[in-house]
Short mmCIF file of C-alpha atoms and ligand atoms in Angstrom, two decimals:
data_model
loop_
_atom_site.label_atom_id
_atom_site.label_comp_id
_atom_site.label_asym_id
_atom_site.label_seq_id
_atom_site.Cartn_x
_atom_site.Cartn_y
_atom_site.Cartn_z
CA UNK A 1 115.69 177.76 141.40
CA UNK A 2 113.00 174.96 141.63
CA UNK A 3 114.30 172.04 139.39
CA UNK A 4 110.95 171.09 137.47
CA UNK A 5 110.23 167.96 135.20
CA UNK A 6 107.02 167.45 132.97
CA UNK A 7 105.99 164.16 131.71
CA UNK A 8 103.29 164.91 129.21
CA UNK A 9 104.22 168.35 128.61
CA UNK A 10 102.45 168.95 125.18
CA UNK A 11 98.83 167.78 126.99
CA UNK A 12 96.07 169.83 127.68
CA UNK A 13 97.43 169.19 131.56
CA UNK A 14 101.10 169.83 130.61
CA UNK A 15 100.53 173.15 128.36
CA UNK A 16 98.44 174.76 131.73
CA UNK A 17 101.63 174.16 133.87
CA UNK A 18 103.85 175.50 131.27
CA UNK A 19 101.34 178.33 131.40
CA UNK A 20 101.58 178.70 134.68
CA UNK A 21 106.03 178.13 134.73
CA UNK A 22 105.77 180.67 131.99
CA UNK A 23 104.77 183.38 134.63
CA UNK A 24 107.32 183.37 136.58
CA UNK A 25 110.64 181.83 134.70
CA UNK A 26 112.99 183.00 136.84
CA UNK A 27 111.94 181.15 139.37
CA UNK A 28 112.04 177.52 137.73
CA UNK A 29 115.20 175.46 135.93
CA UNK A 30 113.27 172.74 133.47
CA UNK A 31 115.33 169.35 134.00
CA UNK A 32 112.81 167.45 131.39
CA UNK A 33 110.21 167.61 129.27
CA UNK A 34 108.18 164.66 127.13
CA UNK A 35 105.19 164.86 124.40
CA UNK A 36 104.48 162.54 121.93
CA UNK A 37 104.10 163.09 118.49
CA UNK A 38 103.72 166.89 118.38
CA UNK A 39 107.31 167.32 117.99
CA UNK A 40 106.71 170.79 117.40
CA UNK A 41 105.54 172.07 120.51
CA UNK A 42 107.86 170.05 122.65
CA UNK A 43 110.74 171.26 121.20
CA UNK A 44 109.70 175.14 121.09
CA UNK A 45 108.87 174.40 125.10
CA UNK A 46 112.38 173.08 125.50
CA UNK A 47 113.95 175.98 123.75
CA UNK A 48 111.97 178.58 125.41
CA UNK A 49 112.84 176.49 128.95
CA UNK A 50 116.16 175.55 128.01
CA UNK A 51 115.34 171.86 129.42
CA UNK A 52 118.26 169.92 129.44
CA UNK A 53 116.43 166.75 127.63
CA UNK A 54 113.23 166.57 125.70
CA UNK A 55 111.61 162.85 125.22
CA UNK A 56 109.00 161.93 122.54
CA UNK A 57 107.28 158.45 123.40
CA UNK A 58 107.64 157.56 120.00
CA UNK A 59 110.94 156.16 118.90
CA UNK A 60 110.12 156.89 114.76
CA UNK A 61 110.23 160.89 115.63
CA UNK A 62 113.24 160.59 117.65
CA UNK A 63 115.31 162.10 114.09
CA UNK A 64 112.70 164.42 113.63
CA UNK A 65 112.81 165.84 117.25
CA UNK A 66 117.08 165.64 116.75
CA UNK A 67 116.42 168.00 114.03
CA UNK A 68 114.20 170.50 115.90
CA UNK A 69 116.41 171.12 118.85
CA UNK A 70 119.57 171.19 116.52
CA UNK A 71 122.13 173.83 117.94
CA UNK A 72 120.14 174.28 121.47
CA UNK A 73 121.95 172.04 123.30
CA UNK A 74 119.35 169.97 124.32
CA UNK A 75 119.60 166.33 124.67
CA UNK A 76 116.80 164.54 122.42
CA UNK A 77 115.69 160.77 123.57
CA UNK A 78 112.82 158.55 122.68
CA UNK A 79 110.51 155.87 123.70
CA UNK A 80 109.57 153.86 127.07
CA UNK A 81 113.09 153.71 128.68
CA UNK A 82 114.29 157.11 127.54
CA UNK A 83 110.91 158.53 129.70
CA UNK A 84 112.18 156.22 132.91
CA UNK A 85 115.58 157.62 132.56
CA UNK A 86 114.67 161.26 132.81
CA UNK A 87 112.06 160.83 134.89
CA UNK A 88 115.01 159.43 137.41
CA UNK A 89 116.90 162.55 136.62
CA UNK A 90 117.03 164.75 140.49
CA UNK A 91 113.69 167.16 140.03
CA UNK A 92 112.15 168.97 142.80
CA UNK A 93 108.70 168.92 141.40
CA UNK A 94 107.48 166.31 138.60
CA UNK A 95 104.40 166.81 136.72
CA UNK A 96 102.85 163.26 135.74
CA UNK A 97 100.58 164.72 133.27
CA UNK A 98 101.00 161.35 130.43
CA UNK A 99 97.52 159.58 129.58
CA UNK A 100 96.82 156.45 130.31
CA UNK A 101 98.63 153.11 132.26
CA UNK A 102 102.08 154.62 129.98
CA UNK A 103 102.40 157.12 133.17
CA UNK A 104 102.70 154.21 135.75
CA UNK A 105 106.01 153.41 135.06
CA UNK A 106 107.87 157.19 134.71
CA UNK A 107 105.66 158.01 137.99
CA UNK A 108 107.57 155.43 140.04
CA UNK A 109 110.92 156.54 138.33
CA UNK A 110 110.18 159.66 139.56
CA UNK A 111 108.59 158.58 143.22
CA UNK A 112 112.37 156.70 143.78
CA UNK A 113 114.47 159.74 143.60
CA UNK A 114 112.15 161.26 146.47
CA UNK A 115 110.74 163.97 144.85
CA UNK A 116 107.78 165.72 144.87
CA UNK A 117 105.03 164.08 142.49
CA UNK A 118 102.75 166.19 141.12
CA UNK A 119 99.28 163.73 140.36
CA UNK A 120 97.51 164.10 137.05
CA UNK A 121 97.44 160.73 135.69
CA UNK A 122 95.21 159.20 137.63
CA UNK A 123 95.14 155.87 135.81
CA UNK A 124 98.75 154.92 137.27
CA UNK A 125 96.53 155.14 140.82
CA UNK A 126 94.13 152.59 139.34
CA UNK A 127 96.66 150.01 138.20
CA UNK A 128 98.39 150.33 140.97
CA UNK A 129 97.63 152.34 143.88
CA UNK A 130 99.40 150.69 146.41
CA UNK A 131 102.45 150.01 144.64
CA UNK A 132 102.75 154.13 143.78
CA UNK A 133 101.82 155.01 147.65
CA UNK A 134 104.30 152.81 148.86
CA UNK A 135 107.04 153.79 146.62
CA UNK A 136 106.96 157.11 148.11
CA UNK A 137 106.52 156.36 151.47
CA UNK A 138 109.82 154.23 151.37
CA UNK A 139 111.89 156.61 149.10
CA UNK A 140 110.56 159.65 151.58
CA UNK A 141 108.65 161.25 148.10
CA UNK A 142 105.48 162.76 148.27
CA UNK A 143 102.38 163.01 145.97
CA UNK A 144 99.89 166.04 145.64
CA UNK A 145 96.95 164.91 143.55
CA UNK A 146 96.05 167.33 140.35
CA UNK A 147 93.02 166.02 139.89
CA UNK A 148 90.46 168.71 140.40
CA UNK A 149 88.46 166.95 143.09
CA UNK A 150 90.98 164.99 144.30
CA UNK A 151 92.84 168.64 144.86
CA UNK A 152 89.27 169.86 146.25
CA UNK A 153 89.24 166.92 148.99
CA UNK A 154 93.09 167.47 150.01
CA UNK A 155 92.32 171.15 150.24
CA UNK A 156 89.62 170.20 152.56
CA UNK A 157 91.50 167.96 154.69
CA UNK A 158 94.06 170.83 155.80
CA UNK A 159 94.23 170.59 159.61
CA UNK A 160 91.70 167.71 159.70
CA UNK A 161 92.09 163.99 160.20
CA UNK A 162 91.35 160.78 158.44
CA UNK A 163 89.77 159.14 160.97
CA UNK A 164 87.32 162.39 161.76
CA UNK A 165 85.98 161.76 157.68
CA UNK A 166 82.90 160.32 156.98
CA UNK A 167 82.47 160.18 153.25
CA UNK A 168 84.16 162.10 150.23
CA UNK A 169 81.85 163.14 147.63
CA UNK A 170 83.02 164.37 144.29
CA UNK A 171 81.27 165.63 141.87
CA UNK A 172 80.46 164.60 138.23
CA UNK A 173 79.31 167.52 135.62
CA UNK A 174 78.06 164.60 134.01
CA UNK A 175 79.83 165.17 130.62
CA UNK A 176 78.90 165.85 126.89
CA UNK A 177 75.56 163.56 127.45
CA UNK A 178 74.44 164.31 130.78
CA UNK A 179 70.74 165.30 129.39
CA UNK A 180 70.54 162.50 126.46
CA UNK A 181 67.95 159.87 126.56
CA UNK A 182 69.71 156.63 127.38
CA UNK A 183 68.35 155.35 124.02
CA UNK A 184 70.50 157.97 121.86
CA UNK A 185 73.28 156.83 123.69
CA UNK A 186 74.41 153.79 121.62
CA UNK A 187 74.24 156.17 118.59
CA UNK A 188 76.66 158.79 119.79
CA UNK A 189 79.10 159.67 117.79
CA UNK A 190 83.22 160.45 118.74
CA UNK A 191 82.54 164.33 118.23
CA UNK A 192 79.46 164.14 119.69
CA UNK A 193 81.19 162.65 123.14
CA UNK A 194 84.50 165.24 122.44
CA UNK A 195 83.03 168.20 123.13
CA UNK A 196 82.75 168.82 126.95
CA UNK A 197 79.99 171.60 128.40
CA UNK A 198 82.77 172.74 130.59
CA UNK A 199 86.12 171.61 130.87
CA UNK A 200 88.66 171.79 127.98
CA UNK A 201 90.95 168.61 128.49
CA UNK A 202 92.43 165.98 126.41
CA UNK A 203 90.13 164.06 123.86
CA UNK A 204 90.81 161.05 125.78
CA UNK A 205 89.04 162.42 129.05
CA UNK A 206 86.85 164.28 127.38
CA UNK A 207 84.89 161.29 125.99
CA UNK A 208 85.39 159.16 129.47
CA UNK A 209 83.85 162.33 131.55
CA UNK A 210 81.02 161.45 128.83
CA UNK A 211 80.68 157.83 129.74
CA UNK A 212 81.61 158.43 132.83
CA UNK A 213 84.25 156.28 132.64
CA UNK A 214 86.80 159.28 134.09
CA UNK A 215 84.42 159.37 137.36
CA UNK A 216 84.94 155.89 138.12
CA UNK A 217 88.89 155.97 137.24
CA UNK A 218 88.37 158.98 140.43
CA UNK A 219 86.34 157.12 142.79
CA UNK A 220 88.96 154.08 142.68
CA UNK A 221 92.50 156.94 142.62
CA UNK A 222 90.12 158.46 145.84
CA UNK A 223 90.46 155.25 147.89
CA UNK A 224 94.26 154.49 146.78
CA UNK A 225 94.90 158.12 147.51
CA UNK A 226 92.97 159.20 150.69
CA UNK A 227 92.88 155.50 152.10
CA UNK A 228 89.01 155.37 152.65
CA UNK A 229 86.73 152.70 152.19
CA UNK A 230 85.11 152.32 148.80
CA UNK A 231 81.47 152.71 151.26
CA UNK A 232 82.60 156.00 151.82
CA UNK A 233 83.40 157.30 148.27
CA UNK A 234 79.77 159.01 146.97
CA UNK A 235 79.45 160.85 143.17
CA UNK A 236 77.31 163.85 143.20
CA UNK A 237 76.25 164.88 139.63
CA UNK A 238 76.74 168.53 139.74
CA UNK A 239 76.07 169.87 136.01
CA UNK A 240 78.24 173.60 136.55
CA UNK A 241 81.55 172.28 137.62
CA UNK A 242 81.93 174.78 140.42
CA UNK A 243 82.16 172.23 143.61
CA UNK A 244 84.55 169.95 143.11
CA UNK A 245 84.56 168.00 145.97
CA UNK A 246 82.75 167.61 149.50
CA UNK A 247 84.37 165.72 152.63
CA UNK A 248 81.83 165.04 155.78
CA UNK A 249 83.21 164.37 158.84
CA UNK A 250 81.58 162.68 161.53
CA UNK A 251 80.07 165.63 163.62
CA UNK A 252 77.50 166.47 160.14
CA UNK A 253 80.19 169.23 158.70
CA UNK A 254 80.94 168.85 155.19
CA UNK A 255 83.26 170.81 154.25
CA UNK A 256 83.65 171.87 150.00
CA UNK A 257 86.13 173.32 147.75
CA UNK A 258 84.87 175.56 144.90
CA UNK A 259 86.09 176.89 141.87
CA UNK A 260 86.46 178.01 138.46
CA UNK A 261 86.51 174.94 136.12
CA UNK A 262 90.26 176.16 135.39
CA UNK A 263 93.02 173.17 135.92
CA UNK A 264 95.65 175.87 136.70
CA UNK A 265 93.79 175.59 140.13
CA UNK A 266 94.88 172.03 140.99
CA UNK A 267 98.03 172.56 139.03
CA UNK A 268 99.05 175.91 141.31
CA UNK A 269 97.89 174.69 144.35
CA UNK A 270 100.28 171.48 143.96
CA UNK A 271 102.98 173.84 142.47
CA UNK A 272 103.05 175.93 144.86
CA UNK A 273 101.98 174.03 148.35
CA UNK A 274 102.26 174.39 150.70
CA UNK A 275 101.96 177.87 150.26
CA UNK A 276 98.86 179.83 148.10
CA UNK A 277 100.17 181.45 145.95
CA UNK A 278 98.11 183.98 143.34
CA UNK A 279 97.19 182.20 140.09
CA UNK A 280 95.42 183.26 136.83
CA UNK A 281 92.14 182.14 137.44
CA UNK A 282 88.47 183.65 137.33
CA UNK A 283 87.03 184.48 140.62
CA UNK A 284 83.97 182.68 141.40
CA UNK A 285 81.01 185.45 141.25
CA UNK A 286 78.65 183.35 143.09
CA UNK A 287 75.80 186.09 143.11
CA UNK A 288 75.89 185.93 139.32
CA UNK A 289 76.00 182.07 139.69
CA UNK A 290 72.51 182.40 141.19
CA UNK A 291 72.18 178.52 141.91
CA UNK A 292 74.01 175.55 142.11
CA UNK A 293 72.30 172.03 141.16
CA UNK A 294 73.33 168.78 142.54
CA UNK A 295 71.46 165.37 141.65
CA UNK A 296 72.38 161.36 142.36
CA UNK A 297 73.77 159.72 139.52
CA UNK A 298 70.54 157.73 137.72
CA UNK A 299 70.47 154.30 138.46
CA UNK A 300 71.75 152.12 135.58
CA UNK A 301 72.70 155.35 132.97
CA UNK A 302 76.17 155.13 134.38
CA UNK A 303 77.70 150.94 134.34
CA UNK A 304 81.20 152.34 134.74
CA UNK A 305 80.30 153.76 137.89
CA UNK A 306 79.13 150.05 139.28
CA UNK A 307 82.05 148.28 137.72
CA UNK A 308 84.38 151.19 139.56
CA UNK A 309 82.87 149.71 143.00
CA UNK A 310 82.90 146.14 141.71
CA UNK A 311 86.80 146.20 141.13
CA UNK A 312 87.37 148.28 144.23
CA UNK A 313 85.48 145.07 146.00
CA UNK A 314 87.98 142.71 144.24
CA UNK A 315 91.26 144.15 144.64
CA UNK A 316 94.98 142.76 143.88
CA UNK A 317 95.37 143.49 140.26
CA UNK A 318 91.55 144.19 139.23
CA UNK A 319 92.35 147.82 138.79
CA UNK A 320 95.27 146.99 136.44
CA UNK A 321 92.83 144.94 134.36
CA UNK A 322 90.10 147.74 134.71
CA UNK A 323 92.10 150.49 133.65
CA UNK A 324 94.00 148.07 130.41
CA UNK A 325 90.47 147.30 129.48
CA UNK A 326 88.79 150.71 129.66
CA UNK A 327 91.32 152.08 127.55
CA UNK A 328 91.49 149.32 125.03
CA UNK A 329 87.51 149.51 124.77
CA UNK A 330 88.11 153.70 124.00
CA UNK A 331 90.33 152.90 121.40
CA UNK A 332 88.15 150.95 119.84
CA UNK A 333 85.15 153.60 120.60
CA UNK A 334 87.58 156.38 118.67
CA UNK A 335 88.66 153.95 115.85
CA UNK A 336 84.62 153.21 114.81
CA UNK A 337 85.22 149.80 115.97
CA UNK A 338 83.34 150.10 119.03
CA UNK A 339 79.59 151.44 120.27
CA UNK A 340 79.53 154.49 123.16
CA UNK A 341 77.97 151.94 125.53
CA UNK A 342 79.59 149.07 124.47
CA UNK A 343 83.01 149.74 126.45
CA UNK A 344 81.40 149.36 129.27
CA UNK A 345 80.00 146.12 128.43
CA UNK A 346 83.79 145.13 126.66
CA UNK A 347 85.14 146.28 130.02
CA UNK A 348 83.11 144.12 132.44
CA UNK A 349 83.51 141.18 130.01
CA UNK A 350 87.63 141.72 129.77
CA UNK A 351 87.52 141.63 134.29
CA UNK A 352 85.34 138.32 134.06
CA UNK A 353 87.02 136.55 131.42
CA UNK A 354 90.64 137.30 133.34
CA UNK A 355 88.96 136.55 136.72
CA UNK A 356 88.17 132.92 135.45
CA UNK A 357 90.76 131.99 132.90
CA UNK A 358 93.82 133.89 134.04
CA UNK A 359 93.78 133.76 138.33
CA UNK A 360 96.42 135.87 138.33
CA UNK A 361 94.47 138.78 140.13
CA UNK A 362 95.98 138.15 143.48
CA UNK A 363 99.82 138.11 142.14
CA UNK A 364 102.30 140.10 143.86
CA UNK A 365 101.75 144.09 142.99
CA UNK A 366 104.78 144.29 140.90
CA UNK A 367 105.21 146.96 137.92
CA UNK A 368 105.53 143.35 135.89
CA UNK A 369 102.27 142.10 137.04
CA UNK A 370 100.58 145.36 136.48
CA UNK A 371 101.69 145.23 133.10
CA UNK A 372 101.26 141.84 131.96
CA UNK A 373 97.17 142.35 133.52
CA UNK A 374 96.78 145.44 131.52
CA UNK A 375 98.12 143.54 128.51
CA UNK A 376 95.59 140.53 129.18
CA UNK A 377 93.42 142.92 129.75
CA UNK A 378 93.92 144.74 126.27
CA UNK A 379 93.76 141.50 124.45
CA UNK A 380 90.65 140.42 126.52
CA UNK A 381 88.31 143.07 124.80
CA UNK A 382 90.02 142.58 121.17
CA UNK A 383 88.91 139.50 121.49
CA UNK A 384 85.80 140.61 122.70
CA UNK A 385 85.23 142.98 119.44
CA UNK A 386 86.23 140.76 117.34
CA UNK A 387 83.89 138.58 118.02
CA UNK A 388 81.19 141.59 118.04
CA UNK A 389 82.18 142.28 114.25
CA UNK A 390 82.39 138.37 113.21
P1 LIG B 401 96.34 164.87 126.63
O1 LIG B 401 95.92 163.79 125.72
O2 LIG B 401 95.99 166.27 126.33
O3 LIG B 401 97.94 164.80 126.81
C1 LIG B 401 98.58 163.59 127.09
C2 LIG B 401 100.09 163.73 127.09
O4 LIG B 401 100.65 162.41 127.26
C3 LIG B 401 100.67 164.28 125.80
O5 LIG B 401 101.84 164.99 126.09
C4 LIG B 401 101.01 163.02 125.02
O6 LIG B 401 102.03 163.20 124.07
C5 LIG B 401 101.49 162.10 126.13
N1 LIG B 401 101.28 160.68 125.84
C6 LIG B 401 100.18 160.10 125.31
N2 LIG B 401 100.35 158.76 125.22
C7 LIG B 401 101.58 158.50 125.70
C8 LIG B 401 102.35 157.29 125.88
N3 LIG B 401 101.87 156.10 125.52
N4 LIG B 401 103.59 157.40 126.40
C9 LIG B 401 104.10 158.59 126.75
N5 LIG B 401 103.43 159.76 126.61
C10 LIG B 401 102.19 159.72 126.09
O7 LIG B 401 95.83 164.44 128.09
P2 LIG B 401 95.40 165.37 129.31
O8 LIG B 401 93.99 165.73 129.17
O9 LIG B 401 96.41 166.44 129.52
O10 LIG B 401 95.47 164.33 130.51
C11 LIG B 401 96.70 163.92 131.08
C12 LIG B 401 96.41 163.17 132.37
O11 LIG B 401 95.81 164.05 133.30
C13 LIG B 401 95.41 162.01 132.21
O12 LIG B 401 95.75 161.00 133.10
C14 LIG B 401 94.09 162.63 132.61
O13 LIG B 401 93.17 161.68 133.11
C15 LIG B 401 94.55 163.57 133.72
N6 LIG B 401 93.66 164.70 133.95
C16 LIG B 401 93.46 165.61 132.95
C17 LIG B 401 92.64 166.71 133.16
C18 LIG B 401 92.46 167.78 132.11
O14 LIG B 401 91.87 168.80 132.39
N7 LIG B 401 92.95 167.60 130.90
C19 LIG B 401 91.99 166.86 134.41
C20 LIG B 401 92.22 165.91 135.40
C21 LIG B 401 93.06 164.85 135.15
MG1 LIG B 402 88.69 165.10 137.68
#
């Protein structure tokens, strides 16, 4: 039996690999399992797994989730430390399915007992790119990216080489607001930007897929993952979500992945590489497709794109302080406190205040330093929107 762990199992990324575990029990022994505050659900998943520990992020609910798994057996924990500890627990296969910088530090956890990382949360590749790829390489772990076009362009690169690739392109469906008029942009509303025309993810995505926030975390996790220069990273709006990804190599051949917009896809294929194994997803009917539309990202719609290539051009810690600030400036979007295209603006003002007051860009890539940037970064753009309001 496959000893499995998921870190954000009560996600819209964690419930499609329980989906997927669910089909085939037998084969799988659940080590651990973490949610946050849908206590619920993460303790009815580590019944119906028998998990040995279940770990809510919130150390307030830690009675409450106590009192769910009463009489299982299962060990309940809580908070930051609790999610480090289990993630260190022996695994085979880890999901890291948590949103946001919080997956960084349960990623490397997992990454030093040399297992198998399983990629969703791509923001820990932001922060800190290097630090995760070199954790595995010196522990001997390994990380498939979940992603759906960071899947695509690994898929692709079966057989191939590094050195033979030209460019990666992924594409961008171009979210909730792909067809708005810029101007009704700084009106748009939170449900407005939650409702995606084709992928059913986490609210948090959802909205950054709408300011396209979630393409640029991509194009920055495809140079920390793949190694390529930022030059060669393209984005390809592609409004049906059926190509995921494109690598060209350097004889002309480009060479694509497509698919249903399903994330069992990227979930199975990392699952169950580096075999193919058969998952519950629709078959592409391409005939009934008809066509498939691809355009270049418009010029100045998209400043989360330019800001992606901008801290890419920077390095050291800029990612860190990207990634603290894009999520800080969301918060604020959800909260009311904040315009749709102002966290952009929030964002680009947190990277140049920190650039000139703090200096502390080029420290050492520690999990401290990435954490006291995305904390600077964080207080950067309150500051910023406080100073919006006053
Ligand atoms: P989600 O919001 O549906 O779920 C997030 C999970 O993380 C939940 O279990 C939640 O309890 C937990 N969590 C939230 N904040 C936490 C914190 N501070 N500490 C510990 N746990 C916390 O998110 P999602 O859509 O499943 O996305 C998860 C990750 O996968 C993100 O990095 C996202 O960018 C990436 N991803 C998601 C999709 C998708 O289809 N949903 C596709 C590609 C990549
Ligand atoms: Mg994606």
């Amino acid at each position: 039996m496959r000893r499995i762990s998921i870190f954000g199992a009560t996600g819209s990324i964690g419930q499609n690999t329980i989906d997927l575990l669910r089909r085939d029990k037998a084969a799988y022994q659940v080590v651990a399992l973490s949610g946050g505050h849908n206590i619920a659900r993460l303790a009815q998943d580590a019944r119906e797994f028998q998990a040995e520990i279940a770990i809510t992020a919130h150390d307030a609910r830690l009675d409450e989730l106590r009192a769910a798994l009463k009489g299982s057996g299962i060990e309940a924990a809580a908070g930051s430390r609790a999610l480090i500890e289990a993630a260190g627990r022996p695994a085979d296969w880890i999901m890291s399915a948590i949103v946001g910088a919080a997956g960084l530090a349960p990623g490397l956890a997992a990454l030093k007992q040399g297992s198998t990382l399983a990629l969703a949360n791509k923001e820990s590749l932001v922060c800190a790119g290097p630090l995760l790829m070199q954790t595995a390489a010196r522990y001997g772990a390994r990380i498939l990216p979940v992603d759906s076009e960071h899947s695509a362009v690994f898929q692709a690169l079966v057989g191939e080489r590094i050195e033979e690739v030209e460019r990666i392109i992924i594409t961008a469906s171009g979210g909730a607001f792909r067809d708005w008029p810029l101007e009704d942009l700084k009106s748009a509303t939170l449900a407005q930007a939650s409702s995606h025309p084709n992928w059913d993810m986490g609210q948090r995505i959802t909205v950054d897929s709408a300011s396209m926030f979630n393409k640029a975390l991509e194009v920055i996790e495809t140079k920390e993952f793949f190694g390529v220069d930022p030059a060669q990273i393209e984005v390809l709006v592609h409004p049906q979500s059926l190509v995921h990804a494109l690598v060209g190599f350097r004889d002309g051949a480009l060479m694509s992945h497509l698919g249903a917009p399903d994330m069992r896809h990227a979930i199975g294929y990392a699952l169950h590489w580096p075999d193919r194994k058969s998952l519950p997803v629709a078959r592409l009917d391409l005939a009934a497709v008809g066509q498939l539309e691809f355009r270049a990202p418009e010029q100045g719609r998209y400043p989360a794109l330019r800001l992606a290539y901008d801290v890419m051009a920077r390095g050291g810690l800029c990612g860190a302080v990207f990634n603290g600030a894009k999520e800080r400036a969301l918060d604020h979007f959800i909260a009311g406190r904040l315009g749709f295209l102002d966290m952009a603006g929030v964002t680009e003002d947190a990277l140049a205040q920190i650039e000139t007051d703090a200096g502390l860009i080029d420290d050492a890539m520690t999990l401290e330093n990435v954490s006291r940037m995305d904390d600077l970064a964080r207080q950067a753009v309150d500051r910023r929107v406080a100073e919006k309001a006053g």
